[in-house]
Tab-separated table of N, CA and C and ligand atoms in Angstrom:
chain	number	residue	atom	x	y	z
I	1	MET	N	-13.220	-9.602	5.550
I	1	MET	CA	-11.893	-8.836	5.544
I	1	MET	C	-12.336	-7.628	6.802
I	2	SER	N	-11.989	-7.516	7.875
I	2	SER	CA	-11.690	-6.910	9.092
I	2	SER	C	-10.420	-5.224	8.664
I	3	GLY	N	-11.098	-4.552	9.210
I	3	GLY	CA	-10.327	-3.517	9.827
I	3	GLY	C	-9.274	-3.007	10.119
I	4	CYS	N	-8.446	-1.987	10.083
I	4	CYS	CA	-6.215	-2.205	10.432
I	4	CYS	C	-7.015	-1.965	12.206
I	5	CYS	N	-8.506	-2.221	12.973
I	5	CYS	CA	-7.629	-1.477	14.283
I	5	CYS	C	-8.978	-2.162	15.100
I	6	SER	N	-9.153	-3.590	14.392
I	6	SER	CA	-10.319	-4.672	15.709
I	6	SER	C	-8.713	-5.317	16.289
I	7	ASP	N	-9.221	-5.562	17.158
I	7	ASP	CA	-8.486	-6.310	18.578
I	7	ASP	C	-8.350	-7.656	18.325
I	8	ASN	N	-6.471	-8.565	17.988
I	8	ASN	CA	-6.241	-9.219	17.365
I	8	ASN	C	-5.034	-9.677	17.979
I	9	GLU	N	-5.031	-10.692	18.541
I	9	GLU	CA	-3.831	-10.916	19.095
I	9	GLU	C	-3.037	-12.131	18.315
I	10	GLY	N	-1.043	-11.758	18.489
I	10	GLY	CA	-0.725	-13.017	17.211
I	10	GLY	C	-1.279	-13.061	15.941
I	11	GLU	N	-1.397	-11.724	15.645
I	11	GLU	CA	-1.863	-11.898	13.910
I	11	GLU	C	-0.828	-11.630	13.676
I	12	THR	N	-0.537	-11.291	11.780
I	12	THR	CA	-0.171	-10.759	11.062
I	12	THR	C	0.254	-8.557	10.619
I	13	LEU	N	0.747	-8.806	10.932
I	13	LEU	CA	0.129	-7.096	10.877
I	13	LEU	C	1.330	-6.303	9.374
I	14	VAL	N	0.935	-6.110	8.743
I	14	VAL	CA	1.435	-5.099	7.194
I	14	VAL	C	1.798	-3.737	7.649
I	15	PHE	N	2.682	-3.420	7.475
I	15	PHE	CA	3.210	-1.785	7.208
I	15	PHE	C	3.233	-1.283	5.862
I	16	THR	N	2.865	-0.498	5.615
I	16	THR	CA	3.514	-0.166	3.985
I	16	THR	C	4.024	1.673	4.532
I	17	CYS	N	4.708	1.703	3.808
I	17	CYS	CA	5.388	3.507	3.576
I	17	CYS	C	4.127	4.470	3.288
I	18	ALA	N	3.418	3.770	2.130
I	18	ALA	CA	2.199	4.710	1.799
I	18	ALA	C	2.588	6.008	1.037
I	19	GLY	N	4.211	5.758	0.840
I	19	GLY	CA	4.845	7.385	0.812
I	19	GLY	C	4.047	8.024	-0.630
I	20	ALA	N	4.632	8.987	-1.236
I	20	ALA	CA	3.826	10.017	-2.049
I	20	ALA	C	4.822	9.576	-3.359
I	21	ALA	N	5.594	9.231	-3.986
I	21	ALA	CA	6.000	8.537	-4.539
I	21	ALA	C	5.102	7.434	-5.170
I	22	TYR	N	5.432	7.163	-6.576
I	22	TYR	CA	4.513	5.930	-7.432
I	22	TYR	C	5.239	4.551	-6.714
I	23	SER	N	5.928	4.503	-6.575
I	23	SER	CA	6.642	3.304	-5.765
I	23	SER	C	6.007	2.766	-4.049
I	24	GLY	N	6.156	4.658	-3.533
I	24	GLY	CA	4.943	4.440	-2.126
I	24	GLY	C	3.970	3.719	-2.497
I	25	GLN	N	3.200	4.552	-3.444
I	25	GLN	CA	1.978	4.052	-4.074
I	25	GLN	C	1.722	2.814	-4.233
I	26	VAL	N	2.269	1.779	-4.071
I	26	VAL	CA	2.273	0.523	-5.050
I	26	VAL	C	2.781	-0.450	-3.845
I	27	ALA	N	3.454	0.482	-3.232
I	27	ALA	CA	3.677	-0.791	-1.441
I	27	ALA	C	2.370	0.050	-0.538
I	28	ASN	N	1.722	0.622	-0.783
I	28	ASN	CA	0.172	0.091	-0.149
I	28	ASN	C	-0.553	-0.347	-0.941
I	29	ARG	N	-0.600	-0.059	-1.971
I	29	ARG	CA	-1.041	-1.133	-2.662
I	29	ARG	C	-1.023	-2.605	-3.023
I	30	ALA	N	0.092	-3.045	-2.438
I	30	ALA	CA	0.458	-4.348	-2.179
I	30	ALA	C	-0.401	-4.448	-0.768
I	31	GLY	N	-0.106	-3.870	0.107
I	31	GLY	CA	-0.836	-4.092	0.939
I	31	GLY	C	-1.824	-4.238	1.398
I	32	VAL	N	-2.772	-3.368	0.897
I	32	VAL	CA	-3.963	-3.563	0.282
I	32	VAL	C	-4.616	-4.536	-0.092
I	33	ASP	N	-3.591	-4.978	-1.271
I	33	ASP	CA	-3.735	-6.624	-1.757
I	33	ASP	C	-3.683	-7.594	-0.973
I	34	LEU	N	-2.681	-7.521	0.437
I	34	LEU	CA	-2.277	-8.853	1.051
I	34	LEU	C	-3.551	-8.704	1.863
I	35	MET	N	-3.697	-7.613	2.512
I	35	MET	CA	-5.023	-8.140	3.346
I	35	MET	C	-6.367	-8.296	2.524
I	36	LYS	N	-6.236	-8.413	1.433
I	36	LYS	CA	-7.667	-8.801	1.078
I	36	LYS	C	-7.374	-10.086	0.534
I	37	GLN	N	-6.524	-10.664	0.401
I	37	GLN	CA	-5.350	-12.281	0.526
I	37	GLN	C	-5.729	-12.858	1.730
I	38	GLY	N	-6.059	-12.339	2.656
I	38	GLY	CA	-6.299	-12.347	4.467
I	38	GLY	C	-4.423	-13.119	4.316
I	39	VAL	N	-3.195	-12.765	3.841
I	39	VAL	CA	-1.696	-12.754	4.274
I	39	VAL	C	-1.677	-12.185	5.971
I	40	GLY	N	-2.107	-10.498	6.278
I	40	GLY	CA	-2.394	-10.310	7.517
I	40	GLY	C	-3.134	-9.125	7.062
I	41	GLN	N	-3.507	-8.123	8.428
I	41	GLN	CA	-3.707	-6.859	8.472
I	41	GLN	C	-2.866	-5.771	8.086
I	42	LEU	N	-3.762	-5.198	7.008
I	42	LEU	CA	-2.241	-3.873	7.035
I	42	LEU	C	-3.030	-2.749	8.269
I	43	PHE	N	-2.043	-1.998	8.958
I	43	PHE	CA	-1.661	-1.229	9.748
I	43	PHE	C	-1.089	-0.063	9.504
I	44	CYS	N	-1.517	1.319	10.656
I	44	CYS	CA	-1.174	2.054	10.430
I	44	CYS	C	0.308	2.668	10.975
I	45	ALA	N	1.404	2.936	9.663
I	45	ALA	CA	2.851	2.830	10.219
I	45	ALA	C	2.635	3.992	11.007
I	46	ALA	N	1.889	5.453	10.338
I	46	ALA	CA	2.315	7.052	11.124
I	46	ALA	C	1.726	6.759	12.761
I	47	ALA	N	0.185	6.064	12.950
I	47	ALA	CA	0.235	5.693	14.184
I	47	ALA	C	1.191	5.109	14.675
I	48	ILE	N	2.504	4.539	14.716
I	48	ILE	CA	3.516	3.857	15.235
I	48	ILE	C	4.311	5.190	15.306
I	49	ALA	N	4.463	5.719	14.215
I	49	ALA	CA	4.725	7.474	14.358
I	49	ALA	C	4.773	8.218	15.667
I	50	ALA	N	3.342	8.414	15.357
I	50	ALA	CA	2.888	9.423	16.283
I	50	ALA	C	2.482	8.592	18.267
I	51	GLU	N	3.423	7.793	18.273
I	51	GLU	CA	3.042	7.397	19.198
I	51	GLU	C	1.613	6.883	19.827
I	52	ARG	N	0.780	6.396	19.270
I	52	ARG	CA	-0.345	6.506	19.621
I	52	ARG	C	-0.318	4.715	20.653
I	53	PRO	N	-0.959	5.463	21.934
I	53	PRO	CA	-1.239	3.779	22.497
I	53	PRO	C	-1.465	2.737	22.258
I	54	ASP	N	-2.840	2.642	21.833
I	54	ASP	CA	-3.115	1.550	21.377
I	54	ASP	C	-3.230	0.665	20.352
I	55	LYS	N	-2.217	1.843	19.465
I	55	LYS	CA	-1.579	1.207	18.226
I	55	LYS	C	-0.189	0.346	18.719
I	56	LEU	N	0.534	0.615	19.409
I	56	LEU	CA	1.232	0.593	19.748
I	56	LEU	C	1.786	-0.360	20.452
I	57	GLU	N	0.599	-0.871	21.209
I	57	GLU	CA	0.245	-2.037	21.844
I	57	GLU	C	-0.126	-2.931	20.922
I	58	ARG	N	-0.490	-3.047	20.268
I	58	ARG	CA	-0.998	-3.977	18.715
I	58	ARG	C	-0.707	-4.127	18.563
I	59	ALA	N	0.261	-3.548	17.881
I	59	ALA	CA	1.814	-3.978	16.959
I	59	ALA	C	2.516	-4.433	17.663
I	60	ARG	N	2.786	-4.303	19.137
I	60	ARG	CA	3.744	-5.458	19.806
I	60	ARG	C	3.259	-6.505	20.015
I	61	ASN	N	1.687	-7.045	20.220
I	61	ASN	CA	1.542	-7.798	20.415
I	61	ASN	C	1.513	-8.602	19.077
I	62	ALA	N	2.013	-8.439	18.178
I	62	ALA	CA	1.407	-9.262	17.023
I	62	ALA	C	2.662	-10.097	16.852
I	63	ALA	N	2.228	-11.083	16.034
I	63	ALA	CA	3.346	-12.242	16.042
I	63	ALA	C	3.973	-12.118	14.667
I	64	ARG	N	3.680	-11.057	13.435
I	64	ARG	CA	4.787	-10.944	12.958
I	64	ARG	C	4.283	-9.770	12.036
I	65	ARG	N	5.478	-9.160	11.874
I	65	ARG	CA	4.863	-7.535	11.862
I	65	ARG	C	5.800	-7.588	10.033
I	66	VAL	N	5.100	-7.113	8.614
I	66	VAL	CA	5.790	-6.972	7.783
I	66	VAL	C	5.590	-5.532	7.162
I	67	VAL	N	6.828	-5.361	6.698
I	67	VAL	CA	7.229	-4.184	6.139
I	67	VAL	C	6.570	-3.625	4.830
I	68	ILE	N	6.443	-2.486	4.375
I	68	ILE	CA	6.909	-2.603	2.876
I	68	ILE	C	7.203	-0.804	2.235
I	69	ASP	N	8.184	-1.367	1.922
I	69	ASP	CA	8.630	0.455	1.568
I	69	ASP	C	8.594	0.674	0.535
I	70	GLY	N	8.653	1.937	-0.732
I	70	GLY	CA	8.570	2.558	-1.649
I	70	GLY	C	9.991	2.460	-1.681
I	71	CYS	N	11.131	2.390	-1.417
I	71	CYS	CA	12.511	2.798	-1.847
I	71	CYS	C	13.253	2.757	-0.593
I	72	ASP	N	14.876	2.928	-0.670
I	72	ASP	CA	15.922	2.299	0.050
I	72	ASP	C	15.658	3.070	1.282
I	73	ASP	N	14.864	4.100	1.157
I	73	ASP	CA	14.991	4.999	2.382
I	73	ASP	C	14.727	4.471	3.902
I	74	ASP	N	13.821	3.286	3.458
I	74	ASP	CA	13.053	2.263	4.528
I	74	ASP	C	12.544	2.787	5.365
I	75	CYS	N	11.281	4.341	5.260
I	75	CYS	CA	10.587	4.476	6.168
I	75	CYS	C	10.095	3.785	6.752
I	76	ALA	N	9.271	3.243	6.179
I	76	ALA	CA	8.165	2.127	7.325
I	76	ALA	C	9.317	0.975	8.349
I	77	ARG	N	9.926	1.050	7.294
I	77	ARG	CA	11.192	0.159	8.465
I	77	ARG	C	11.877	0.486	9.779
I	78	ARG	N	12.167	1.811	9.248
I	78	ARG	CA	12.938	2.518	10.601
I	78	ARG	C	11.660	3.270	11.859
I	79	ILE	N	10.189	3.133	11.056
I	79	ILE	CA	9.346	3.729	12.154
I	79	ILE	C	9.194	2.668	12.839
I	80	LEU	N	9.519	1.190	12.225
I	80	LEU	CA	8.955	0.022	13.420
I	80	LEU	C	9.965	0.097	14.297
I	81	GLU	N	11.069	0.103	13.375
I	81	GLU	CA	12.519	-0.079	14.503
I	81	GLU	C	12.867	0.573	15.514
I	82	SER	N	12.504	2.234	15.250
I	82	SER	CA	12.391	2.690	16.009
I	82	SER	C	11.807	2.927	17.612
I	83	ALA	N	11.080	2.304	17.243
I	83	ALA	CA	9.467	1.945	18.242
I	83	ALA	C	9.984	0.508	18.955
I	84	GLY	N	11.122	0.247	18.424
I	84	GLY	CA	11.814	-1.320	19.223
I	84	GLY	C	11.061	-2.599	18.778
I	85	MET	N	10.145	-2.216	17.284
I	85	MET	CA	10.273	-3.755	17.115
I	85	MET	C	10.443	-4.325	15.854
I	86	PRO	N	10.910	-5.148	16.285
I	86	PRO	CA	11.669	-6.187	15.041
I	86	PRO	C	11.055	-6.236	14.099
I	87	VAL	N	11.008	-6.332	12.621
I	87	VAL	CA	10.789	-6.513	11.397
I	87	VAL	C	10.686	-7.793	10.900
I	88	ASP	N	9.817	-8.612	10.796
I	88	ASP	CA	9.918	-10.424	10.275
I	88	ASP	C	9.627	-10.021	8.745
I	89	LEU	N	9.444	-9.254	8.121
I	89	LEU	CA	10.029	-9.443	6.513
I	89	LEU	C	9.505	-8.312	6.206
I	90	HIS	N	11.065	-7.551	5.720
I	90	HIS	CA	10.939	-5.990	4.611
I	90	HIS	C	10.973	-6.696	3.075
I	91	VAL	N	10.387	-5.525	2.682
I	91	VAL	CA	10.645	-5.819	1.318
I	91	VAL	C	10.499	-4.144	0.926
I	92	ASP	N	11.538	-4.444	0.087
I	92	ASP	CA	12.298	-2.188	-0.353
I	92	ASP	C	11.522	-2.714	-1.859
I	93	VAL	N	10.161	-2.282	-2.573
I	93	VAL	CA	10.163	-2.150	-4.133
I	93	VAL	C	11.044	-2.041	-5.165
I	94	THR	N	11.918	-0.908	-4.764
I	94	THR	CA	12.586	-0.324	-5.512
I	94	THR	C	13.361	-1.522	-5.818
I	95	ALA	N	13.927	-2.805	-4.951
I	95	ALA	CA	14.936	-3.644	-4.506
I	95	ALA	C	14.299	-4.879	-5.713
I	96	LEU	N	12.691	-4.745	-6.404
I	96	LEU	CA	12.491	-5.742	-6.673
I	96	LEU	C	12.572	-5.344	-8.524
I	97	GLY	N	12.736	-4.227	-8.715
I	97	GLY	CA	12.994	-3.588	-10.158
I	97	GLY	C	11.823	-2.397	-10.248
I	98	ILE	N	11.262	-2.305	-9.871
I	98	ILE	CA	10.286	-0.968	-9.310
I	98	ILE	C	10.398	0.021	-9.099
I	99	GLU	N	10.716	1.079	-10.451
I	99	GLU	CA	11.043	2.310	-9.979
I	99	GLU	C	10.685	3.377	-9.485
I	100	LYS	N	11.037	3.825	-8.741
I	100	LYS	CA	10.610	5.400	-7.816
I	100	LYS	C	9.567	5.858	-8.802
I	101	LYS	N	9.675	6.700	-10.009
I	101	LYS	CA	9.587	7.420	-10.909
I	101	LYS	C	9.013	6.861	-12.224
I	102	PRO	N	8.901	5.702	-12.302
I	102	PRO	CA	9.135	5.043	-13.928
I	102	PRO	C	8.336	5.772	-14.729
I	103	GLU	N	8.227	5.495	-15.835
I	103	GLU	CA	8.054	6.174	-17.115
I	103	GLU	C	6.886	5.589	-18.097
I	104	LYS	N	6.848	4.508	-17.076
I	104	LYS	CA	5.351	3.517	-17.654
I	104	LYS	C	4.960	3.111	-16.371
I	105	PRO	N	4.228	3.768	-15.980
I	105	PRO	CA	3.775	3.027	-14.161
I	105	PRO	C	2.108	1.827	-14.292
I	106	HIS	N	2.805	0.905	-14.086
I	106	HIS	CA	1.260	0.053	-13.491
I	106	HIS	C	1.398	-0.522	-12.715
I	107	ILE	N	0.460	0.451	-11.976
I	107	ILE	CA	0.471	-0.426	-10.211
I	107	ILE	C	-0.197	-1.582	-9.790
I	108	LEU	N	-1.175	-2.030	-10.668
I	108	LEU	CA	-1.627	-3.119	-10.572
I	108	LEU	C	-0.299	-4.713	-10.594
I	109	THR	N	0.006	-4.397	-11.658
I	109	THR	CA	1.414	-5.578	-12.020
I	109	THR	C	2.295	-5.240	-10.886
I	110	HIS	N	2.515	-4.122	-10.640
I	110	HIS	CA	3.842	-3.770	-10.120
I	110	HIS	C	3.281	-4.290	-8.431
I	111	ALA	N	1.778	-4.238	-8.078
I	111	ALA	CA	1.686	-4.364	-6.824
I	111	ALA	C	1.767	-5.838	-6.490
I	112	LYS	N	1.544	-6.735	-7.655
I	112	LYS	CA	1.434	-8.100	-7.895
I	112	LYS	C	2.940	-8.339	-7.438
I	113	ARG	N	3.835	-8.089	-8.324
I	113	ARG	CA	5.202	-8.360	-8.200
I	113	ARG	C	5.198	-8.053	-6.659
I	114	VAL	N	5.378	-7.077	-5.990
I	114	VAL	CA	5.292	-7.009	-4.423
I	114	VAL	C	5.039	-8.154	-3.737
I	115	VAL	N	3.329	-8.596	-3.813
I	115	VAL	CA	2.549	-9.437	-3.275
I	115	VAL	C	3.083	-10.487	-3.261
I	116	ASP	N	3.740	-10.987	-4.770
I	116	ASP	CA	4.167	-12.409	-4.839
I	116	ASP	C	5.303	-12.783	-4.240
I	117	ALA	N	6.042	-11.555	-3.661
I	117	ALA	CA	7.696	-11.421	-3.202
I	117	ALA	C	7.447	-11.529	-1.652
I	118	VAL	N	6.250	-10.444	-1.474
I	118	VAL	CA	6.314	-10.895	0.153
I	118	VAL	C	5.417	-12.699	0.549
I	119	ARG	N	4.455	-13.494	-0.842
I	119	ARG	CA	3.906	-14.504	0.008
I	119	ARG	C	5.666	-15.707	-0.159
I	120	ASP	N	6.161	-15.014	-1.295
I	120	ASP	CA	7.299	-16.189	-0.660
I	120	ASP	C	7.724	-15.706	-0.340
I	121	GLY	N	7.886	-15.164	0.934
I	121	GLY	CA	8.617	-14.847	1.956
I	121	GLY	C	10.489	-13.925	1.464
I	122	THR	N	10.212	-13.679	0.327
I	122	THR	CA	11.201	-13.199	-0.322
I	122	THR	C	11.719	-11.812	-0.351
I	123	THR	N	13.079	-11.325	-0.244
I	123	THR	CA	13.034	-9.941	0.098
I	123	THR	C	14.519	-9.639	-1.118
G	201	LIG	S1	10.402	4.580	1.722
G	201	LIG	FE1	10.958	6.218	-0.013
G	201	LIG	S2	8.927	5.969	-0.757
G	201	LIG	FE2	8.666	5.507	1.122
G	201	LIG	S3	8.326	7.357	2.613
G	201	LIG	FE3	10.130	7.066	2.292
G	201	LIG	S4	11.159	8.240	1.001
G	201	LIG	FE4	8.725	8.175	0.264
């Protein structure tokens, strides 16, 4: 597993909102798991929002951009699109039936549900 900031073109990058809400944390956990599984490299949505030149270049060169948001505010998707980058696959965690603030959180089970949705290519 390589880190988020090595130089590779033609790659799949995975962005998550990493929001403070439980579902935002599920989104990020799913991104970490996808990276561990080799689906793509977890990348910094905040760096895109901050317009960091090296991160913008790498993101623009990506072959595929996968975005996971913790709710339908779609913050990470909006960051990418505001930077002029189309999103190839977008998942809203709550659209998968995972509540933003559930009474019974279970991050591993919920992250797996998100990972499966990304791997299936369904949103
Ligand atoms: S998409 Fe939802 S959970 Fe994620 S940062 Fe935005 S408001 Fe928070």
